[in-house]
Short mmCIF file of C-alpha atoms in Angstrom, two decimals:
data_model
loop_
_atom_site.label_atom_id
_atom_site.label_comp_id
_atom_site.label_asym_id
_atom_site.label_seq_id
_atom_site.Cartn_x
_atom_site.Cartn_y
_atom_site.Cartn_z
CA MET A 1 0.00 0.00 0.00
CA PHE A 2 3.02 2.30 0.46
CA ARG A 3 4.80 1.43 -2.77
CA ARG A 4 3.50 4.38 -4.78
CA LYS A 5 4.62 7.00 -2.25
CA LEU A 6 7.91 5.27 -1.52
CA THR A 7 8.64 5.15 -5.26
CA ALA A 8 7.82 8.86 -5.60
CA LEU A 9 10.28 9.59 -2.80
CA ASP A 10 13.03 7.46 -4.44
CA TYR A 11 13.15 4.96 -1.58
CA HIS A 12 15.81 2.34 -2.25
CA ASP A 13 13.48 -0.70 -2.10
CA PRO A 14 9.81 0.31 -2.40
CA SER A 15 8.63 -3.08 -3.67
CA GLY A 16 10.40 -5.04 -0.94
CA PHE A 17 9.27 -2.86 1.96
CA ASP A 18 7.25 -4.71 4.60
CA CYS A 19 5.53 -2.52 7.17
CA SER A 20 5.01 -5.47 9.54
CA ASP A 21 8.75 -6.13 9.65
CA GLU A 22 10.14 -4.17 12.60
CA THR A 23 13.56 -3.63 11.02
CA HIS A 24 12.06 -2.48 7.72
CA PHE A 25 9.71 -0.17 9.55
CA ARG A 26 12.36 1.46 11.76
CA ASN A 27 14.79 1.89 8.88
CA CYS A 28 12.08 3.56 6.80
CA ILE A 29 11.23 6.00 9.60
CA VAL A 30 14.89 6.97 10.02
CA TRP A 31 15.31 7.33 6.25
CA LEU A 32 12.27 9.61 6.02
CA GLU A 33 13.60 11.86 8.79
CA ASP A 34 17.17 11.93 7.45
CA GLN A 35 16.36 12.41 3.78
CA LYS A 36 12.96 14.07 3.45
CA ILE A 37 11.31 15.44 6.58
CA ARG A 38 14.40 16.69 8.48
CA HIS A 39 12.42 17.92 11.47
CA TYR A 40 15.26 17.36 13.92
CA LYS A 41 18.74 18.79 13.73
CA ILE A 42 21.32 16.15 12.81
CA GLU A 43 22.70 16.02 16.35
CA ASP A 44 19.20 15.44 17.75
CA ARG A 45 18.46 12.34 15.67
CA GLY A 46 20.58 9.95 17.75
CA ASN A 47 17.74 8.24 19.62
CA LEU A 48 15.73 7.77 16.44
CA ARG A 49 18.75 6.43 14.55
CA ASN A 50 19.52 3.88 17.29
CA ILE A 51 17.35 1.26 15.61
CA PRO A 52 18.38 -1.81 17.71
CA SER A 53 17.70 0.00 20.99
CA SER A 54 14.82 -1.10 23.21
CA GLU A 55 14.12 2.60 23.76
CA TRP A 56 13.41 3.19 20.07
CA PRO A 57 9.59 2.99 20.44
CA LYS A 58 9.74 5.86 22.94
CA ALA A 59 11.88 7.92 20.57
CA TYR A 60 9.43 7.17 17.75
CA GLU A 61 6.46 8.14 19.90
CA LYS A 62 8.12 11.45 20.78
CA TYR A 63 8.91 11.97 17.09
CA LEU A 64 5.24 11.61 16.17
CA GLN A 65 4.26 14.02 18.94
CA ASP A 66 6.84 16.58 17.82
CA LEU A 67 5.45 16.40 14.29
CA THR A 68 1.88 16.76 15.64
CA CYS A 69 0.92 13.52 13.93
CA PRO A 70 -2.77 12.66 14.48
CA PHE A 71 -1.88 8.97 14.89
CA GLY A 72 -0.11 7.14 17.69
CA VAL A 73 2.46 4.35 17.73
CA GLN A 74 -0.27 1.71 17.86
CA GLU A 75 -1.66 2.90 14.52
CA ARG A 76 1.42 1.87 12.60
CA LYS A 77 0.08 1.88 9.04
CA GLU A 78 -1.88 5.10 9.46
CA ALA A 79 1.07 6.90 11.05
CA LEU A 80 3.49 5.73 8.36
CA ASP A 81 1.09 6.77 5.61
CA TRP A 82 0.80 10.20 7.24
CA LEU A 83 4.60 10.52 7.44
CA LEU A 84 4.92 9.54 3.79
CA GLY A 85 2.35 12.16 2.83
CA LEU A 86 4.28 14.76 4.81
CA ALA A 87 7.50 13.73 3.09
CA VAL A 88 5.87 13.99 -0.34
CA ARG A 89 4.69 17.50 0.50
CA TYR A 90 8.17 18.56 1.61
CA GLU A 91 9.69 16.93 -1.46
CA TYR A 92 7.41 18.96 -3.69
CA GLY A 93 8.16 22.14 -1.74
CA ASP A 94 11.88 21.60 -2.24
CA ASN A 95 11.54 20.93 -5.98
CA VAL A 96 8.62 23.05 -7.15
CA ASP A 97 10.16 23.94 -10.51
CA LYS A 98 10.97 20.31 -11.24
CA TYR A 99 7.43 19.10 -10.69
CA LYS A 100 5.84 22.09 -12.39
CA ASN A 101 7.46 21.03 -15.64
CA CYS A 102 6.03 17.51 -15.49
CA PRO A 103 3.81 16.82 -18.51
CA PRO A 104 0.11 16.48 -17.69
CA LEU A 105 -1.61 13.12 -17.94
CA ALA A 106 -3.21 12.38 -21.27
CA ALA A 107 -6.84 13.48 -21.33
CA SER A 108 -9.41 10.72 -21.75
CA GLY A 109 -11.97 10.63 -24.53
CA ASN A 110 -14.69 11.66 -22.07
CA GLY A 111 -12.90 14.80 -21.01
CA ASP A 112 -16.02 16.93 -21.27
CA ARG A 113 -17.95 14.71 -18.90
CA ALA A 114 -17.68 15.38 -15.17
CA VAL A 115 -15.97 12.49 -13.39
CA ASP A 116 -17.11 11.45 -9.94
CA PRO A 117 -13.94 11.39 -7.78
CA LEU A 118 -15.49 8.72 -5.53
CA ILE A 119 -16.39 6.28 -8.30
CA ASN A 120 -13.16 4.30 -7.92
CA LEU A 121 -12.89 4.79 -4.16
CA ASP A 122 -11.97 1.67 -2.19
CA SER A 123 -13.46 2.07 1.28
CA ASN A 124 -11.39 -0.86 2.55
CA SER A 125 -8.10 0.67 1.47
CA PRO A 126 -5.72 1.53 4.34
CA ASP A 127 -5.00 4.83 2.56
CA PHE A 128 -8.70 5.69 2.61
CA LYS A 129 -9.08 4.72 6.27
CA ALA A 130 -6.00 6.72 7.25
CA GLY A 131 -7.23 9.81 5.41
CA VAL A 132 -10.73 9.65 6.89
CA THR A 133 -9.34 9.10 10.38
CA ALA A 134 -6.99 12.07 10.00
CA LEU A 135 -9.85 14.33 8.91
CA ALA A 136 -12.04 13.08 11.76
CA ASN A 137 -9.28 13.87 14.26
CA ILE A 138 -8.78 17.36 12.85
CA LEU A 139 -12.52 18.11 12.87
CA LYS A 140 -13.06 16.46 16.30
CA ILE A 141 -15.56 13.95 14.92
CA GLN A 142 -16.32 10.81 16.90
CA ARG A 143 -14.79 7.68 15.41
CA HIS A 144 -17.04 4.99 13.93
CA ASP A 145 -16.39 1.43 12.85
CA ASP A 146 -17.76 2.21 9.38
CA TYR A 147 -15.41 4.63 7.63
CA LEU A 148 -18.08 5.58 5.09
CA VAL A 149 -20.26 6.78 7.96
CA MET A 150 -17.34 8.87 9.22
CA LEU A 151 -16.85 10.30 5.74
CA LYS A 152 -20.55 11.21 5.57
CA ALA A 153 -20.30 12.94 8.97
CA ILE A 154 -17.27 14.89 7.73
CA ARG A 155 -19.18 15.97 4.61
CA ILE A 156 -22.17 17.15 6.66
CA LEU A 157 -19.94 19.10 9.05
CA ILE A 158 -18.10 20.80 6.20
CA GLN A 159 -21.33 21.70 4.41
CA GLU A 160 -23.01 23.05 7.55
CA ARG A 161 -20.10 24.69 9.34
CA LEU A 162 -17.28 25.31 6.88
CA SER A 163 -19.05 26.28 3.67
CA PRO A 164 -18.60 29.91 2.50
CA GLU A 165 -22.25 30.61 3.33
CA ALA A 166 -21.94 29.20 6.84
CA ILE A 167 -18.74 31.13 7.53
CA THR A 168 -20.30 34.35 6.23
CA LYS A 169 -23.36 33.83 8.42
CA ALA A 170 -21.21 33.10 11.47
CA ASN A 171 -19.17 36.25 10.91
CA GLN A 172 -22.20 38.50 10.73
CA ASN A 173 -22.50 40.68 13.79
CA ARG A 174 -25.91 40.69 15.38
CA GLU A 175 -26.52 44.16 16.72
CA GLY A 176 -28.61 44.16 19.88
CA VAL A 177 -31.08 46.73 21.13
CA PRO A 178 -30.29 48.44 24.46
CA VAL A 179 -32.68 47.29 27.18
CA ALA A 180 -33.40 49.04 30.46
CA LEU A 181 -33.50 46.26 33.06
CA ASP A 182 -35.32 48.43 35.59
CA LYS A 183 -38.38 48.48 33.30
CA HIS A 184 -38.73 44.69 33.39
CA VAL A 185 -40.22 43.01 36.43
CA LEU A 186 -38.37 39.90 37.50
CA GLY A 187 -41.21 38.38 39.50
CA PHE A 188 -39.06 37.21 42.38
CA ASP A 189 -36.24 38.52 44.54
CA THR A 190 -32.99 36.68 45.19
CA GLY A 191 -31.93 39.09 47.88
CA ASP A 192 -28.92 40.22 45.85
CA ALA A 193 -29.03 43.08 43.33
CA THR A 194 -26.36 41.51 41.12
CA LEU A 195 -28.15 38.17 41.02
CA ASN A 196 -31.40 39.93 40.23
CA GLU A 197 -29.83 41.64 37.20
CA ALA A 198 -28.34 38.34 36.04
CA ALA A 199 -31.72 36.66 36.36
CA GLN A 200 -33.37 39.46 34.37
CA ILE A 201 -30.81 39.07 31.59
CA LEU A 202 -31.27 35.30 31.47
CA ARG A 203 -35.05 35.72 31.32
CA LEU A 204 -34.78 38.21 28.44
CA LEU A 205 -32.45 35.87 26.55
CA HIS A 206 -34.87 33.01 27.11
CA ILE A 207 -37.76 35.11 25.79
CA GLU A 208 -35.68 35.94 22.70
CA GLU A 209 -35.04 32.23 22.11
CA LEU A 210 -38.76 31.49 22.49
CA ARG A 211 -39.54 34.17 19.90
CA GLU A 212 -37.09 32.61 17.44
CA LEU A 213 -38.63 29.20 18.10
CA GLN A 214 -42.14 30.56 17.53
CA THR A 215 -41.01 32.15 14.27
CA LYS A 216 -39.64 28.81 13.05
CA ILE A 217 -42.86 27.06 14.09
CA ASN A 218 -44.90 29.61 12.16
CA GLU A 219 -42.70 29.12 9.10
CA ALA A 220 -43.16 25.36 9.36
CA ILE A 221 -46.94 25.73 9.62
CA VAL A 222 -47.01 27.98 6.56
CA ALA A 223 -44.87 25.52 4.61
CA VAL A 224 -47.17 22.61 5.51
CA GLN A 225 -50.27 24.61 4.66
CA ALA A 226 -48.81 25.48 1.27
CA ILE A 227 -48.63 21.75 0.55
CA ILE A 228 -51.95 20.46 1.92
CA ALA A 229 -54.24 23.52 1.91
CA ASP A 230 -54.93 23.83 -1.80
CA PRO A 231 -58.73 23.47 -2.14
CA LYS A 232 -60.33 23.37 -5.54
CA THR A 233 -63.97 24.49 -5.87
CA ASP A 234 -66.28 22.54 -8.16
CA HIS A 235 -69.41 24.72 -8.45
CA ARG A 236 -71.29 21.93 -10.22
CA LEU A 237 -71.03 19.77 -7.15
CA GLY A 238 -71.73 22.63 -4.81
CA LYS A 239 -68.84 21.75 -2.49
CA VAL A 240 -65.24 22.62 -1.82
CA GLY A 241 -62.59 19.97 -2.23
CA ARG A 242 -60.84 17.83 -4.74
#
């Protein structure tokens, strides 16, 4: 599953790499840090380079934390895929001109037809699962055993909270109207002037919420009436109805 990214990064043996092999895995992590990611200074890579050490897992865990990786040491495949993606991004950043001059892929005969990007999606692919899990962690979405359900939740959140319309609406300032609290009767006395004012404010906010709720109820009633209240009069029958 990692062969494509390892090949793009010029790894010495992409086809022979075995993620389940501890030596292969540790060597790959060290190679990524030394050659591509270079997060640590050379003198600070000693613990990570000490592959035979029993303390290597701790050094690797700290490495993931320092990189702010959304995966832990127990999620080996997901973490490695994330590191490879980071390395690819750095590789592109270091050689922008080189990759800008790459010829584009040949256009297919159906170039004018919109292609669904999910049509060839493999929901059982480790790459897919790692990507969905990373997005869920970033967006603080609860994990689910079905990754397609997680992807659907991510789509709903983005549409409702991160769309341009939602962001514009959230950024709109709602200007309030000054209210004189002394003109509103609280109805009870807490014995403390400050608590009385706080209670008055809470009551006014609650009334405002009830007004918004009533407005939505009225809109719903109107919408339902527009669907069902469409009488047709048949004068020959002398009655109203369909």
